mmCIF file of C-alpha atoms in Angstrom:
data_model
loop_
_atom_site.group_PDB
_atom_site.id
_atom_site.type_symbol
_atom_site.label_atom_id
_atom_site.label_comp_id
_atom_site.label_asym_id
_atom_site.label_seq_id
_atom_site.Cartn_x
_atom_site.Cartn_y
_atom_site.Cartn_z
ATOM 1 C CA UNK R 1 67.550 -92.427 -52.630
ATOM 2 C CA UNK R 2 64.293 -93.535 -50.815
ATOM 3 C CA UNK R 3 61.310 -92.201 -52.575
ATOM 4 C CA UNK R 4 58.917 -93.297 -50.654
ATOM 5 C CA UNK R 5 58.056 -95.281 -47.700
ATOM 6 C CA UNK R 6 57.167 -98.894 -49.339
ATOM 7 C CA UNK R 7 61.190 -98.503 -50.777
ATOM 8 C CA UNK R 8 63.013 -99.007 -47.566
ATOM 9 C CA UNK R 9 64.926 -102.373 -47.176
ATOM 10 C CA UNK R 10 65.463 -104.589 -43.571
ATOM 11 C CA UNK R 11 68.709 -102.831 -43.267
ATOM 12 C CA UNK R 12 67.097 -99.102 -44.161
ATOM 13 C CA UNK R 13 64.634 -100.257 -41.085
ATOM 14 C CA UNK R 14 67.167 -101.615 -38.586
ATOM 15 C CA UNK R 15 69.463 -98.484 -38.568
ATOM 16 C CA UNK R 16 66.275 -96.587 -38.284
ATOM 17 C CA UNK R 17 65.170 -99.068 -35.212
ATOM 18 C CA UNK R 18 68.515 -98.397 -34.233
ATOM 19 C CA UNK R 19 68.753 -94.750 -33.801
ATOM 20 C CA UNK R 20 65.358 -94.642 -32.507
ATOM 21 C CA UNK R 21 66.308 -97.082 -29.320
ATOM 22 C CA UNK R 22 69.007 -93.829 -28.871
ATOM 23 C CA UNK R 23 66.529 -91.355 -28.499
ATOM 24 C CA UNK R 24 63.713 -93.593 -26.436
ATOM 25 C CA UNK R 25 66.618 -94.039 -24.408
ATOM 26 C CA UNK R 26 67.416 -90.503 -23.677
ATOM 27 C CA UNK R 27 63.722 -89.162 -23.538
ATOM 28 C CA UNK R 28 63.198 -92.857 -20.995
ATOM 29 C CA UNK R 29 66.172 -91.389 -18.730
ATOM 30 C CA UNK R 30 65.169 -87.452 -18.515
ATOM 31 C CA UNK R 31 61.621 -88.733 -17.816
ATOM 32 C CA UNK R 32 62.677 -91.304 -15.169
ATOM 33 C CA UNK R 33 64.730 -88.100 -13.264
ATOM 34 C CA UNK R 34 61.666 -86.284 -13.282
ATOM 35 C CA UNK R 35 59.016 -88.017 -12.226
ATOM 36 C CA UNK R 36 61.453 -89.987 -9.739
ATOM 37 C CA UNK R 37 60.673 -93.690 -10.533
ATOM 38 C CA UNK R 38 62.097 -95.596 -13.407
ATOM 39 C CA UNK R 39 60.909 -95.337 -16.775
ATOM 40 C CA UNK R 40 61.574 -97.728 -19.208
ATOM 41 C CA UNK R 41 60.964 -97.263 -23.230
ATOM 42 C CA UNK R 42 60.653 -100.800 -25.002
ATOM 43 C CA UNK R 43 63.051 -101.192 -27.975
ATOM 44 C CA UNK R 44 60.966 -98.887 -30.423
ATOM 45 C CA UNK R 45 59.000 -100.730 -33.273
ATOM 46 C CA UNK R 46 59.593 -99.351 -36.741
ATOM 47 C CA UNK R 47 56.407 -100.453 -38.688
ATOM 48 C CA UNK R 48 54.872 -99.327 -42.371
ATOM 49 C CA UNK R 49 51.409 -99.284 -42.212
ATOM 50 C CA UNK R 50 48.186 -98.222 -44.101
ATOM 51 C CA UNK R 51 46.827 -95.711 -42.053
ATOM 52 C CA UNK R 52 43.451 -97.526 -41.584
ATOM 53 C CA UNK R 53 45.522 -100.290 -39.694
ATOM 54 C CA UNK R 54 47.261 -98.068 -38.063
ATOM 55 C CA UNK R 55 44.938 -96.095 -35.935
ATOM 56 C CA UNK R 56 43.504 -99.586 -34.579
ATOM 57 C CA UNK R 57 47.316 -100.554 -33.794
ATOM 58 C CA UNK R 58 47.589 -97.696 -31.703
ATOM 59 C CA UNK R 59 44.076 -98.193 -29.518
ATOM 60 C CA UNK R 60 41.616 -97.599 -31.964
ATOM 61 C CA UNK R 61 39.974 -94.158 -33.102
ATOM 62 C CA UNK R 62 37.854 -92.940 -30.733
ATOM 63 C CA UNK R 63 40.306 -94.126 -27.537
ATOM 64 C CA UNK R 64 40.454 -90.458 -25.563
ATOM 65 C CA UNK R 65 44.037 -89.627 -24.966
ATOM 66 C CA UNK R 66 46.160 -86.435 -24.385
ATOM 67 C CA UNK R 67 48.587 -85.492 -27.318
ATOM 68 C CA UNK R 68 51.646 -83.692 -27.075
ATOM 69 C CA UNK R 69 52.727 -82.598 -30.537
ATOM 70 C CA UNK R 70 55.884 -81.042 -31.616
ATOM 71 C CA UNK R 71 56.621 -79.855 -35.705
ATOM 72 C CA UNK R 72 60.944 -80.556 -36.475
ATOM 73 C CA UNK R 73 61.946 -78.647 -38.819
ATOM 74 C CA UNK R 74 65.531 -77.777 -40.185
ATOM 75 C CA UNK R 75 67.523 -80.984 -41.038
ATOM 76 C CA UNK R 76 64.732 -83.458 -40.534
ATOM 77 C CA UNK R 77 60.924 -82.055 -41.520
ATOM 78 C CA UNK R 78 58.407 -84.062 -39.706
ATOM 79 C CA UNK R 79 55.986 -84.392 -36.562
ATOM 80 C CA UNK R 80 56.346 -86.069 -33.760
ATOM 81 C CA UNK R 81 53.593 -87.090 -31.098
ATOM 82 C CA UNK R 82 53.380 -88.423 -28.119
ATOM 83 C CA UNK R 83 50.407 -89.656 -26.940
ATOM 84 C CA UNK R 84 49.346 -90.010 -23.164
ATOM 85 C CA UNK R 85 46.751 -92.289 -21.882
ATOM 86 C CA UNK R 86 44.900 -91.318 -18.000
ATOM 87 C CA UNK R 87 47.257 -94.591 -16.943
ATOM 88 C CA UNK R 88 50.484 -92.375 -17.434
ATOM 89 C CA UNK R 89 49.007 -88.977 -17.027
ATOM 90 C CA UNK R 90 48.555 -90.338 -13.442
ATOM 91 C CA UNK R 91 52.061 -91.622 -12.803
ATOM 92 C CA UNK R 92 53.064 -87.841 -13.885
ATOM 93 C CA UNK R 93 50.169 -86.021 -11.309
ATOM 94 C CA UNK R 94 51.675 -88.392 -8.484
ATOM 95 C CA UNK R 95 55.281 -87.163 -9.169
ATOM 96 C CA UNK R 96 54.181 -83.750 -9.456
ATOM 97 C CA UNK R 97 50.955 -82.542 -7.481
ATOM 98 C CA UNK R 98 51.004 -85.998 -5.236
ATOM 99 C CA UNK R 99 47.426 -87.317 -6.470
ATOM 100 C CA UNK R 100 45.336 -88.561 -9.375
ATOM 101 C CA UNK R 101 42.347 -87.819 -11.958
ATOM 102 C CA UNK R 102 39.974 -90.226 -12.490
ATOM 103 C CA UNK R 103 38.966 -88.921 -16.030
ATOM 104 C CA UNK R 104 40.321 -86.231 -18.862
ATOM 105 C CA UNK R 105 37.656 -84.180 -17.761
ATOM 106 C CA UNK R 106 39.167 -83.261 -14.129
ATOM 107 C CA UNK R 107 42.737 -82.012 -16.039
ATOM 108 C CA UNK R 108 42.677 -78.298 -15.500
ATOM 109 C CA UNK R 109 45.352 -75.823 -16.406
ATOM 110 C CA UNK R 110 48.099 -76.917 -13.930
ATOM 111 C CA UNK R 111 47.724 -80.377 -15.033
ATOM 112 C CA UNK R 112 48.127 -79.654 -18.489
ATOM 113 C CA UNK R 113 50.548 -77.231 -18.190
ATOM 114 C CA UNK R 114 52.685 -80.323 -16.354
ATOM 115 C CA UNK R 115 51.586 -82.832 -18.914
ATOM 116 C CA UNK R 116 53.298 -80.606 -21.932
ATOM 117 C CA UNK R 117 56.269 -79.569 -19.959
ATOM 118 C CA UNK R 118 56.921 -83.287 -19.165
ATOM 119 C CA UNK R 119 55.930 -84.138 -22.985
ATOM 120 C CA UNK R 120 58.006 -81.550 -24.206
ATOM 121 C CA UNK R 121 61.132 -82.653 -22.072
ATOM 122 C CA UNK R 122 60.517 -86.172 -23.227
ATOM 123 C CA UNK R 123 60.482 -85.350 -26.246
ATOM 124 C CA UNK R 124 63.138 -82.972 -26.884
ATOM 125 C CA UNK R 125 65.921 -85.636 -25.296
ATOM 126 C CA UNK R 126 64.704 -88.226 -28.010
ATOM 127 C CA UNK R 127 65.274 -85.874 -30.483
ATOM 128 C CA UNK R 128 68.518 -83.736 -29.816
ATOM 129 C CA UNK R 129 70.192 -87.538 -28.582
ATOM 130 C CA UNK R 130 69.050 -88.723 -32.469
ATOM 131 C CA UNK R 131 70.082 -85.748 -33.610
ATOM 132 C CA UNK R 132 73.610 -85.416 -32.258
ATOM 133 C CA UNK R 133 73.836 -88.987 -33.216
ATOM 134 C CA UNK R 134 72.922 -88.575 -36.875
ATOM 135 C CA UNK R 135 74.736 -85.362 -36.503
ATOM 136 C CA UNK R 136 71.659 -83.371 -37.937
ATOM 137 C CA UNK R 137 70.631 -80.418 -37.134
ATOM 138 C CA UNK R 138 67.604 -80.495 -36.005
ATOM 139 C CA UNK R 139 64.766 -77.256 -34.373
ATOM 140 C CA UNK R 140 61.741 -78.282 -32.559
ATOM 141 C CA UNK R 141 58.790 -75.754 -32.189
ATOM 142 C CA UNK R 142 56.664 -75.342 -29.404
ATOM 143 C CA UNK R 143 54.545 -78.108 -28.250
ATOM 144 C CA UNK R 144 50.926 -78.103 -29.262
ATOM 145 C CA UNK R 145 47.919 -79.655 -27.153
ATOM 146 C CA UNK R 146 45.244 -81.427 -27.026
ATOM 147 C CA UNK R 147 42.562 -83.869 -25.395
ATOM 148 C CA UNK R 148 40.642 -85.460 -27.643
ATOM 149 C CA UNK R 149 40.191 -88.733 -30.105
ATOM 150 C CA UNK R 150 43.324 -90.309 -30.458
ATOM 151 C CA UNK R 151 42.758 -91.520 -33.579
ATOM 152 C CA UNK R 152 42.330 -87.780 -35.243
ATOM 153 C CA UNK R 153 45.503 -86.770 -33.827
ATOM 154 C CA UNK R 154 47.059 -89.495 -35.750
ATOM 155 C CA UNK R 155 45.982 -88.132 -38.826
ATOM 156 C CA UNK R 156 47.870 -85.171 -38.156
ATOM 157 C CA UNK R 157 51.132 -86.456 -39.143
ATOM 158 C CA UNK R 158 49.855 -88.922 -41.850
ATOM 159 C CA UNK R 159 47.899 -85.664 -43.847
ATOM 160 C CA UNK R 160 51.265 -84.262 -43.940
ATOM 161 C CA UNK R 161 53.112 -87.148 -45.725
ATOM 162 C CA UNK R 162 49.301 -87.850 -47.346
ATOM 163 C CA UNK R 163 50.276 -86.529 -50.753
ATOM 164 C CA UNK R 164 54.093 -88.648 -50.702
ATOM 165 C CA UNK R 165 52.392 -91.716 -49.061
ATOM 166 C CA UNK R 166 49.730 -94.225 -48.475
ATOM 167 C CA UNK R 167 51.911 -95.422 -45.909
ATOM 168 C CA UNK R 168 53.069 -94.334 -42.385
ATOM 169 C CA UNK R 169 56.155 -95.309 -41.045
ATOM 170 C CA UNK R 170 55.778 -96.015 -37.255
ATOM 171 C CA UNK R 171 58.522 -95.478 -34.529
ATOM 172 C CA UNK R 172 56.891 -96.223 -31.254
ATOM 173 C CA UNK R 173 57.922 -97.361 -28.211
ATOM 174 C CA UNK R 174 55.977 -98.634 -25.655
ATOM 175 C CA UNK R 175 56.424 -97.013 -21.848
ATOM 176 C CA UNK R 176 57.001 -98.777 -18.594
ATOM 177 C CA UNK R 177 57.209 -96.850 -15.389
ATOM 178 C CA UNK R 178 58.086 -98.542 -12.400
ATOM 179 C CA UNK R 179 58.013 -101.935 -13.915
ATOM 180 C CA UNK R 180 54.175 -101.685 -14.859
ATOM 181 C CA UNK R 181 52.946 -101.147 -18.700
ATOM 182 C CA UNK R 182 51.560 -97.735 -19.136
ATOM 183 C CA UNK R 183 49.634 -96.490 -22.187
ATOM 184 C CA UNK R 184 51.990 -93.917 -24.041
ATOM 185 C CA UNK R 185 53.572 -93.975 -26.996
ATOM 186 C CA UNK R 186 56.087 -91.543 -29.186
ATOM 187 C CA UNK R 187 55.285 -91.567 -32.651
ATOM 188 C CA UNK R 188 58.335 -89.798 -34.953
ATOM 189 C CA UNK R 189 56.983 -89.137 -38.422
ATOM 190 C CA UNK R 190 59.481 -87.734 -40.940
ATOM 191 C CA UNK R 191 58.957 -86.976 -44.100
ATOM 192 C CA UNK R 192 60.402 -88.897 -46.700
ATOM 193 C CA UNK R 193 62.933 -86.844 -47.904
ATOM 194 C CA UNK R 194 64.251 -85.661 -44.102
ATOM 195 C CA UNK R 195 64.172 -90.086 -44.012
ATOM 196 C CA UNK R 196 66.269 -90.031 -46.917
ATOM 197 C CA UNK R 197 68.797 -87.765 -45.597
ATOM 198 C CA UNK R 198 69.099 -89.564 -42.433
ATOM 199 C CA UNK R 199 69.851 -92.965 -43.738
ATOM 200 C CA UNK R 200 72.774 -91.075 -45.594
ATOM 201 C CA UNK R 201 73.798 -89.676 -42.592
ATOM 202 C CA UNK R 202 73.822 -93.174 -40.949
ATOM 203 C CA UNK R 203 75.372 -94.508 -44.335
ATOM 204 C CA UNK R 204 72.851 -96.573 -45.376
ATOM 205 C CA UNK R 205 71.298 -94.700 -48.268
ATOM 206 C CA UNK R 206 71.953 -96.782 -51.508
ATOM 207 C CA UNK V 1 19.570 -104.214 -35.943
ATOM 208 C CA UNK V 2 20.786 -102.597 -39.370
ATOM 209 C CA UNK V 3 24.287 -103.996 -40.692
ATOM 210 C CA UNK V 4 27.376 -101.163 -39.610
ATOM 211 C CA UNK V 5 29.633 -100.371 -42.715
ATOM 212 C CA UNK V 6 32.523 -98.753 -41.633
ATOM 213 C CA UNK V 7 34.334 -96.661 -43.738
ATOM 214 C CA UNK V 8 38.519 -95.725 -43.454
ATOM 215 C CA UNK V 9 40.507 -93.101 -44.250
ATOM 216 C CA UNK V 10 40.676 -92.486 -47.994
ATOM 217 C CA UNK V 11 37.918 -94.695 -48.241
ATOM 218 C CA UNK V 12 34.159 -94.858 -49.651
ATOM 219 C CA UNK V 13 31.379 -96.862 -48.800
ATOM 220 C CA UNK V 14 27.716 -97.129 -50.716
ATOM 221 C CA UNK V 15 24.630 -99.042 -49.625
ATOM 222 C CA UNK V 16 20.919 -98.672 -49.466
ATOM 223 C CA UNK V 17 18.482 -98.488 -46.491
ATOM 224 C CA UNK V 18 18.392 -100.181 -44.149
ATOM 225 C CA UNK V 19 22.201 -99.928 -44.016
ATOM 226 C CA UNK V 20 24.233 -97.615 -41.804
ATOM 227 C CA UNK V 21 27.570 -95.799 -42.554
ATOM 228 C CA UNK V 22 30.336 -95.124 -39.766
ATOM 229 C CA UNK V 23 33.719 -93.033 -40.082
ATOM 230 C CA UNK V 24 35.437 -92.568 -36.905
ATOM 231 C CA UNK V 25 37.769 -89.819 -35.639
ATOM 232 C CA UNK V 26 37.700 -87.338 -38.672
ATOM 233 C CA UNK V 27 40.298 -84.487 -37.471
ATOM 234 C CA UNK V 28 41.237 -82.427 -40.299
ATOM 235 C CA UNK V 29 39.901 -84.988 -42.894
ATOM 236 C CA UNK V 30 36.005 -84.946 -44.031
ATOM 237 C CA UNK V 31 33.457 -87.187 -43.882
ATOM 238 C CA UNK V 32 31.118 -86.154 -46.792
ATOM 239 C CA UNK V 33 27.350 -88.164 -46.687
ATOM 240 C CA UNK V 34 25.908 -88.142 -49.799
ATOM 241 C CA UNK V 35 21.723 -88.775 -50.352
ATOM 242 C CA UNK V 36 19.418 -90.171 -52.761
ATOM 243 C CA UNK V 37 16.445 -90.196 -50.755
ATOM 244 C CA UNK V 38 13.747 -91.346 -53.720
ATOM 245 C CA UNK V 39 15.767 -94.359 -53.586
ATOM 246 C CA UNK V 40 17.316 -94.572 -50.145
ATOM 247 C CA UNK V 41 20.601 -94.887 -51.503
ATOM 248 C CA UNK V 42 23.631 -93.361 -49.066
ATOM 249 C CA UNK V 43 27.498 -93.196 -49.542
ATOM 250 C CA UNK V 44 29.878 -91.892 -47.006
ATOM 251 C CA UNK V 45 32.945 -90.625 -48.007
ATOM 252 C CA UNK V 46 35.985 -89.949 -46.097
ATOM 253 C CA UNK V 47 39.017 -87.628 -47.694
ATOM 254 C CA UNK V 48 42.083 -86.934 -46.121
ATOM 255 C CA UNK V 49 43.172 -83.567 -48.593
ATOM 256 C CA UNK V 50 41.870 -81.168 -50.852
ATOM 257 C CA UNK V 51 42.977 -81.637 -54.521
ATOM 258 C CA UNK V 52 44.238 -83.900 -56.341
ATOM 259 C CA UNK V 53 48.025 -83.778 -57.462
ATOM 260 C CA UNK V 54 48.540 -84.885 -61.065
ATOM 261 C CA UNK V 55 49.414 -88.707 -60.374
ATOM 262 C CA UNK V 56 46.915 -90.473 -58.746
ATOM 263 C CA UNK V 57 47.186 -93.099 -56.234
ATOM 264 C CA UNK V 58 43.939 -93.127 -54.699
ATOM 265 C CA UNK V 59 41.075 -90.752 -55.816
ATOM 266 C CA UNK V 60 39.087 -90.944 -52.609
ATOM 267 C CA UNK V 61 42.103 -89.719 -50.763
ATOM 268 C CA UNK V 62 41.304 -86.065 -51.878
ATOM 269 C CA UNK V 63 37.827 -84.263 -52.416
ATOM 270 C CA UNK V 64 37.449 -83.210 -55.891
ATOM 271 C CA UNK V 65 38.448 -86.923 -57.070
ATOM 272 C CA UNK V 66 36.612 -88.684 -54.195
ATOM 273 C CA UNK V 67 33.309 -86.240 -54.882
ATOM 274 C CA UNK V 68 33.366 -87.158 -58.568
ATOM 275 C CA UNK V 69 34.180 -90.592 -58.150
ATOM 276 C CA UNK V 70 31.552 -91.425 -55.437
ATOM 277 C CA UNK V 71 28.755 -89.390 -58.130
ATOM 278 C CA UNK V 72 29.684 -91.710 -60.779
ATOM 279 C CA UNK V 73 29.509 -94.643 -58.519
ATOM 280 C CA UNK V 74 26.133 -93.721 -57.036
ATOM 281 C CA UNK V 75 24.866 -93.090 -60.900
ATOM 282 C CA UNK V 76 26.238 -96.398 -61.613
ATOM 283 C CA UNK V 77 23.500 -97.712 -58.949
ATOM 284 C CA UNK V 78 20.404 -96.091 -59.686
ATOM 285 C CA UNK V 79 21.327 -92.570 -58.038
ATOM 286 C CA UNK V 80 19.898 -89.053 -60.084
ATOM 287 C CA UNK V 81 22.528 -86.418 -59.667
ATOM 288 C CA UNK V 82 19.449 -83.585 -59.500
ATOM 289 C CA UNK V 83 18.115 -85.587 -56.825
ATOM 290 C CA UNK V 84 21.694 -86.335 -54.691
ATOM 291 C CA UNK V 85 22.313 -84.271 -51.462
ATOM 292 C CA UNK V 86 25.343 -84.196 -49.233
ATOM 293 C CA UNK V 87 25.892 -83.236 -45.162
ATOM 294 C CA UNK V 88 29.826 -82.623 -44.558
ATOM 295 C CA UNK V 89 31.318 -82.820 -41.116
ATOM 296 C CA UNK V 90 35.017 -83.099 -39.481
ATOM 297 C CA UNK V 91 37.768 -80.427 -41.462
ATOM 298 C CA UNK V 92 39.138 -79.761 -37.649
ATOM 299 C CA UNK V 93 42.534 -78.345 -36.581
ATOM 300 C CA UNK V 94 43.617 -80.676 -33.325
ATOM 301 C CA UNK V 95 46.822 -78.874 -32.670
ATOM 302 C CA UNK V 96 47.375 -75.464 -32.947
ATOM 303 C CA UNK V 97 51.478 -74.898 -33.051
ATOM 304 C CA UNK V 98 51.658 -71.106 -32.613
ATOM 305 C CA UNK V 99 53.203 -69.110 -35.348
ATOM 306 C CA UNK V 100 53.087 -72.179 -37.926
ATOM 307 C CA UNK V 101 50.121 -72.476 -40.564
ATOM 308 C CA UNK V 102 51.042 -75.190 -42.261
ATOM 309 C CA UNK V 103 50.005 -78.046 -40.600
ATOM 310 C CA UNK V 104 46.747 -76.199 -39.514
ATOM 311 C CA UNK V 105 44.810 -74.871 -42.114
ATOM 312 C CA UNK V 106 44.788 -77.952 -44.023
ATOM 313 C CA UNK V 107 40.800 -78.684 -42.228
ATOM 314 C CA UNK V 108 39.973 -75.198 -43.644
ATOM 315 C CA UNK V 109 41.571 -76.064 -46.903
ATOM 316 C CA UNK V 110 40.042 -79.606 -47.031
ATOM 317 C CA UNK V 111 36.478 -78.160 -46.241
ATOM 318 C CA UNK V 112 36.522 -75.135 -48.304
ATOM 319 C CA UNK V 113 37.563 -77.823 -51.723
ATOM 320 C CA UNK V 114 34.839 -79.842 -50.451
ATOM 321 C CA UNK V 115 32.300 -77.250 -50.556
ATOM 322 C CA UNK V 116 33.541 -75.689 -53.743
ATOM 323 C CA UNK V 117 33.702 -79.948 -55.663
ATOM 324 C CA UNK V 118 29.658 -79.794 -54.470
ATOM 325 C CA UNK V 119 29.035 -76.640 -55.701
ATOM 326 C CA UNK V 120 30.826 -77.697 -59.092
ATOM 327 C CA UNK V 121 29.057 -80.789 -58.816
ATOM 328 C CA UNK V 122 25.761 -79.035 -58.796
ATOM 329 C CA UNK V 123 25.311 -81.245 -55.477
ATOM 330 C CA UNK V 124 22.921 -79.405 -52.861
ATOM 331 C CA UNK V 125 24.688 -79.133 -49.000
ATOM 332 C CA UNK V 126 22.257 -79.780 -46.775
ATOM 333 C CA UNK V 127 23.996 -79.781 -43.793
ATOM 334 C CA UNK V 128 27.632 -78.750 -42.612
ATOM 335 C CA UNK V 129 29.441 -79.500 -39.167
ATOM 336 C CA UNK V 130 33.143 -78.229 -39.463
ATOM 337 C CA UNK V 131 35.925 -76.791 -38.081
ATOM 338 C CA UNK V 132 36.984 -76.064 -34.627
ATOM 339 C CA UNK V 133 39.616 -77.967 -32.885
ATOM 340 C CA UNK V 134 37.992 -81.549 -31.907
ATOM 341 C CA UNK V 135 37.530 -85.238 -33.397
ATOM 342 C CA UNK V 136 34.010 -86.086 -35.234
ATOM 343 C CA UNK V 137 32.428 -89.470 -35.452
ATOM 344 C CA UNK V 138 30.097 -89.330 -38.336
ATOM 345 C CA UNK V 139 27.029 -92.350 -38.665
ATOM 346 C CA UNK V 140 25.106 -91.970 -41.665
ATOM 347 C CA UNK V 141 21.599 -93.819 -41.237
ATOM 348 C CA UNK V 142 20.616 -94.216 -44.987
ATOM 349 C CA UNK V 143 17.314 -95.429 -43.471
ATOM 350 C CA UNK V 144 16.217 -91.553 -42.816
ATOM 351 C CA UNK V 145 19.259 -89.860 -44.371
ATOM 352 C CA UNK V 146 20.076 -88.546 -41.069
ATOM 353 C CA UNK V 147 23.745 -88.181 -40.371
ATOM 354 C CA UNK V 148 24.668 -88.633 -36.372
ATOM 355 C CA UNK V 149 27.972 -86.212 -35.195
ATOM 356 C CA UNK V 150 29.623 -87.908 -31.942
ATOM 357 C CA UNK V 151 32.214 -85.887 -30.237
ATOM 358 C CA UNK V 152 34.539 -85.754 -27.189
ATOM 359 C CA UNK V 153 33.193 -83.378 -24.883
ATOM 360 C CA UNK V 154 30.461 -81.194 -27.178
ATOM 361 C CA UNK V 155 26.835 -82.945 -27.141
ATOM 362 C CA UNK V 156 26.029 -85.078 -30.298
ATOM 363 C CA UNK V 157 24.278 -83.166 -33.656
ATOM 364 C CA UNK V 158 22.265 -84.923 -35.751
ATOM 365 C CA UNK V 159 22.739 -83.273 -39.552
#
C-alpha cells in the first residue's frame, strides 16, 4: 500500500509515467483532429514536489492563464487541470473563429465557451484512454472555468490532498502544436488512495 | 528600497519595519497579516486549511495552529498580544464545478476558522478582503502596517 506520496519507488513512478504517456497520447490525437494541425504531448513528467516549488515550476504564481478543471470521481478521486497560456489559446481561436486575442481580456463568451469544449475533449481522451487501460472506472464532472493567477488554481488540487500530503505529485506534459512549444500543461492529481489502487491495477502495488 | 520577504504556502514570515511581506496567488488559502504597531513588528501568514487534524505535520498549514503559533512567535520577539492586530485576505473559490461543494467551500471554510482562531485569540480584525472567485497577492508593508491586495482584473485595495 502507498500511504502517501514521499512512499512511491522508481518503479511505482515509471508505470505511472507510463500510463500517463497513454492518455497525453490520446488527449494529443483528439486535439490534433480538432484544431487541424498536429499536436504533440511530450512524454509526461511525473515529479513530487513541495508545493512552494511547484507553482514556480509551472510559470510562477501570478503568470495569468486560463484553467480548465475537471473533478474524477468513481474509481480514481482526484482533479485534473489543464492550464492554457494566450500562446495556445491562440492556436485554438485560429482553428476555430480564424483569428487571435492579444490579451485574456478580449476572450468573450464564444471564446471561452471553445476554450472548455476543447479542454474538456482533451481532457476526457486522457482520461477514459488511462482508464480503459488501468481498466478503472472512472466519471468526470463538468468542466469548471476560469481566468485568473495560475498559481491559485494550482492550489486547488494540492488543498485537496493538503491534509494526506506536503507533497504533490506532478503529471504534466508539455504541448507542441505544429512543431512549435506552446504554454499548456495537464496536471492529473489523484488522491493517494485512488494512486494506490491504480498501481494495483497496473500490478505494481507492493 | 526595503528588503522583500516572501512567504509560501504553509509558510510564516516575521520581521520589523522597514521590512516588507509578500504572498502571492492566495486562491482558497489565506494570507493573515498580523500587527504590532508600538513596535513595528509584522508577520504574514499563509494557511492552506482550516483545522488542524490530530497529527501534525506542519502547524502553519492550517489556521488555528498557524494563528497560535505565529502569536507565540511574535511574543517570543517583543510583540503584546492586547496590542496585536490582523487584516485577512484571499479564502477564494477559483472553480465553481456545478452541483459539487466539496472542493468549493473550502475558502469559506478556511476564512470562517480564521476569523473564529482571532476571535479566540482575542486578536482584533482590522481589515478583511475575502471570498469571491479570483487570485490575491497580499504585500504587507510593516513600515505603516498597511497591507497591499493585487488582483487580476479588480483594482488593487490597500487593507
Amino acid at each position: 500500500m502507498v500511504a502517501s506520496y514521499e512512499d512511491l519507488n522508481e518503479l511505482q513512478l515509471d508505470a505511472i509515467r507510463e500510463v500517463a504517456s497513454i492518455g497525453a497520447g490520446n488527449a494529443a490525437t483528439a486535439l490534433s483532429s480538432l484544431l487541424s494541425q498536429q499536436v504533440k504531448i511530450d512524454v509526461p513528467n511525473v515529479s513530487l514536489m513541495e508545493y512552494s516549488s511547484a507553482i514556480e515550476i509551472l510559470g510562477g504564481p501570478e503568470t495569468i492563464a486560463c484553467g480548465i478543471m475537471v473533478r474524477l470521481s468513481g474509481d480514481m478521486n482526484g482533479v485534473i487541470l489543464y492550464l492554457q497560456e494566450l500562446d495556445f489559446i491562440n492556436v485554438v481561436l485560429k482553428s476555430v473563429f480564424g483569428k487571435t486575442a492579444s490579451g485574456y481580456e478580449e476572450l468573450g463568451e464564444m471564446e471561452t465557451s471553445a476554450l472548455i469544449e476543447i479542454g474538456n475533449i482533451g481532457i476526457s481522451s486522457y482520461i477514459n484512454s488511462l482508464a480503459a487501460f488501468a481498466r478503472m472506472d472512472v466519471q468526470l464532472s463538468v468542466p469548471a472555468f476560469c481566468i485568473n493567477m495560475a498559481g491559485a488554481m494550482i492550489t486547488v488540487p494540492m488543498t485537496e490532498i493538503g491534509y494526506e500530503s506536503n507533497k504533490i505529485m506532478l503529471l504534466d506534459g508539455n504541448f507542441k502544436c505544429g512543431g512549435q512549444k506552446v504554454s499548456s500543461k495537464l496536471l492529473l492529481v489523484p488522491d493517494v488512495k485512488s494512486l494506490s489502487e491504480l498501481l494495483g491495477r497496473l500490478g505494481v502495488n507492493k | 528600497m526595503s528588503s522583500l520577504l516572501v512567504v509560501g504556502i504553509s509558510d510564516v514570515k516575521m520581521t520589523k519595519a522597514p521590512g516588507v511581506l509578500i504572498t502571492y496567488a492566495l486562491g482558497s488559502c489565506i494570507g493573515v497579516c498580523f500587527y504590532d504597531s508600538a513596535i513595528r513588528l509584522g508577520a504574514l501568514l499563509h494557511i492552506m486549511l482550516p483545522d488542524a487534524p490530530s497529527k501534525i505535520d506542519n502547524v502553519f498549514k492550517y489556521a488555528d495552529t498557524g494563528i497560535a503559533e505565529t502569536l507565540r512567535k511574535m511574543e517570543s520577539m517583543g510583540g503584546s498580544r492586547s496590542r496585536i492586530t490582523a487584516k485577512i485576505a484571499g479564502g477564494a473559490q477559483m472553480f465553481h464545478v456545478p452541483g459539487d461543494n466539496h472542493l468549493g467551500n473550502i475558502g469559506k471554510r478556511n476564512s470562517d476558522s480564521v476569523r473564529m482562531t482571532l476571535l479566540k485569540q482575542r486578536v482584533r480584525m482590522l481589515g478583511a478582503d475575502v471570498g469571491g472567485t479570483f487570485a490575491r497577492t497580499v504585500e504587507f508593508d510593516t513600515a505603516t502596517g498597511v497591507a497591499k491586495v493585487r488582483t487580476y482584473g479588480h483594482p488593487d485595495k490597500d487593507l
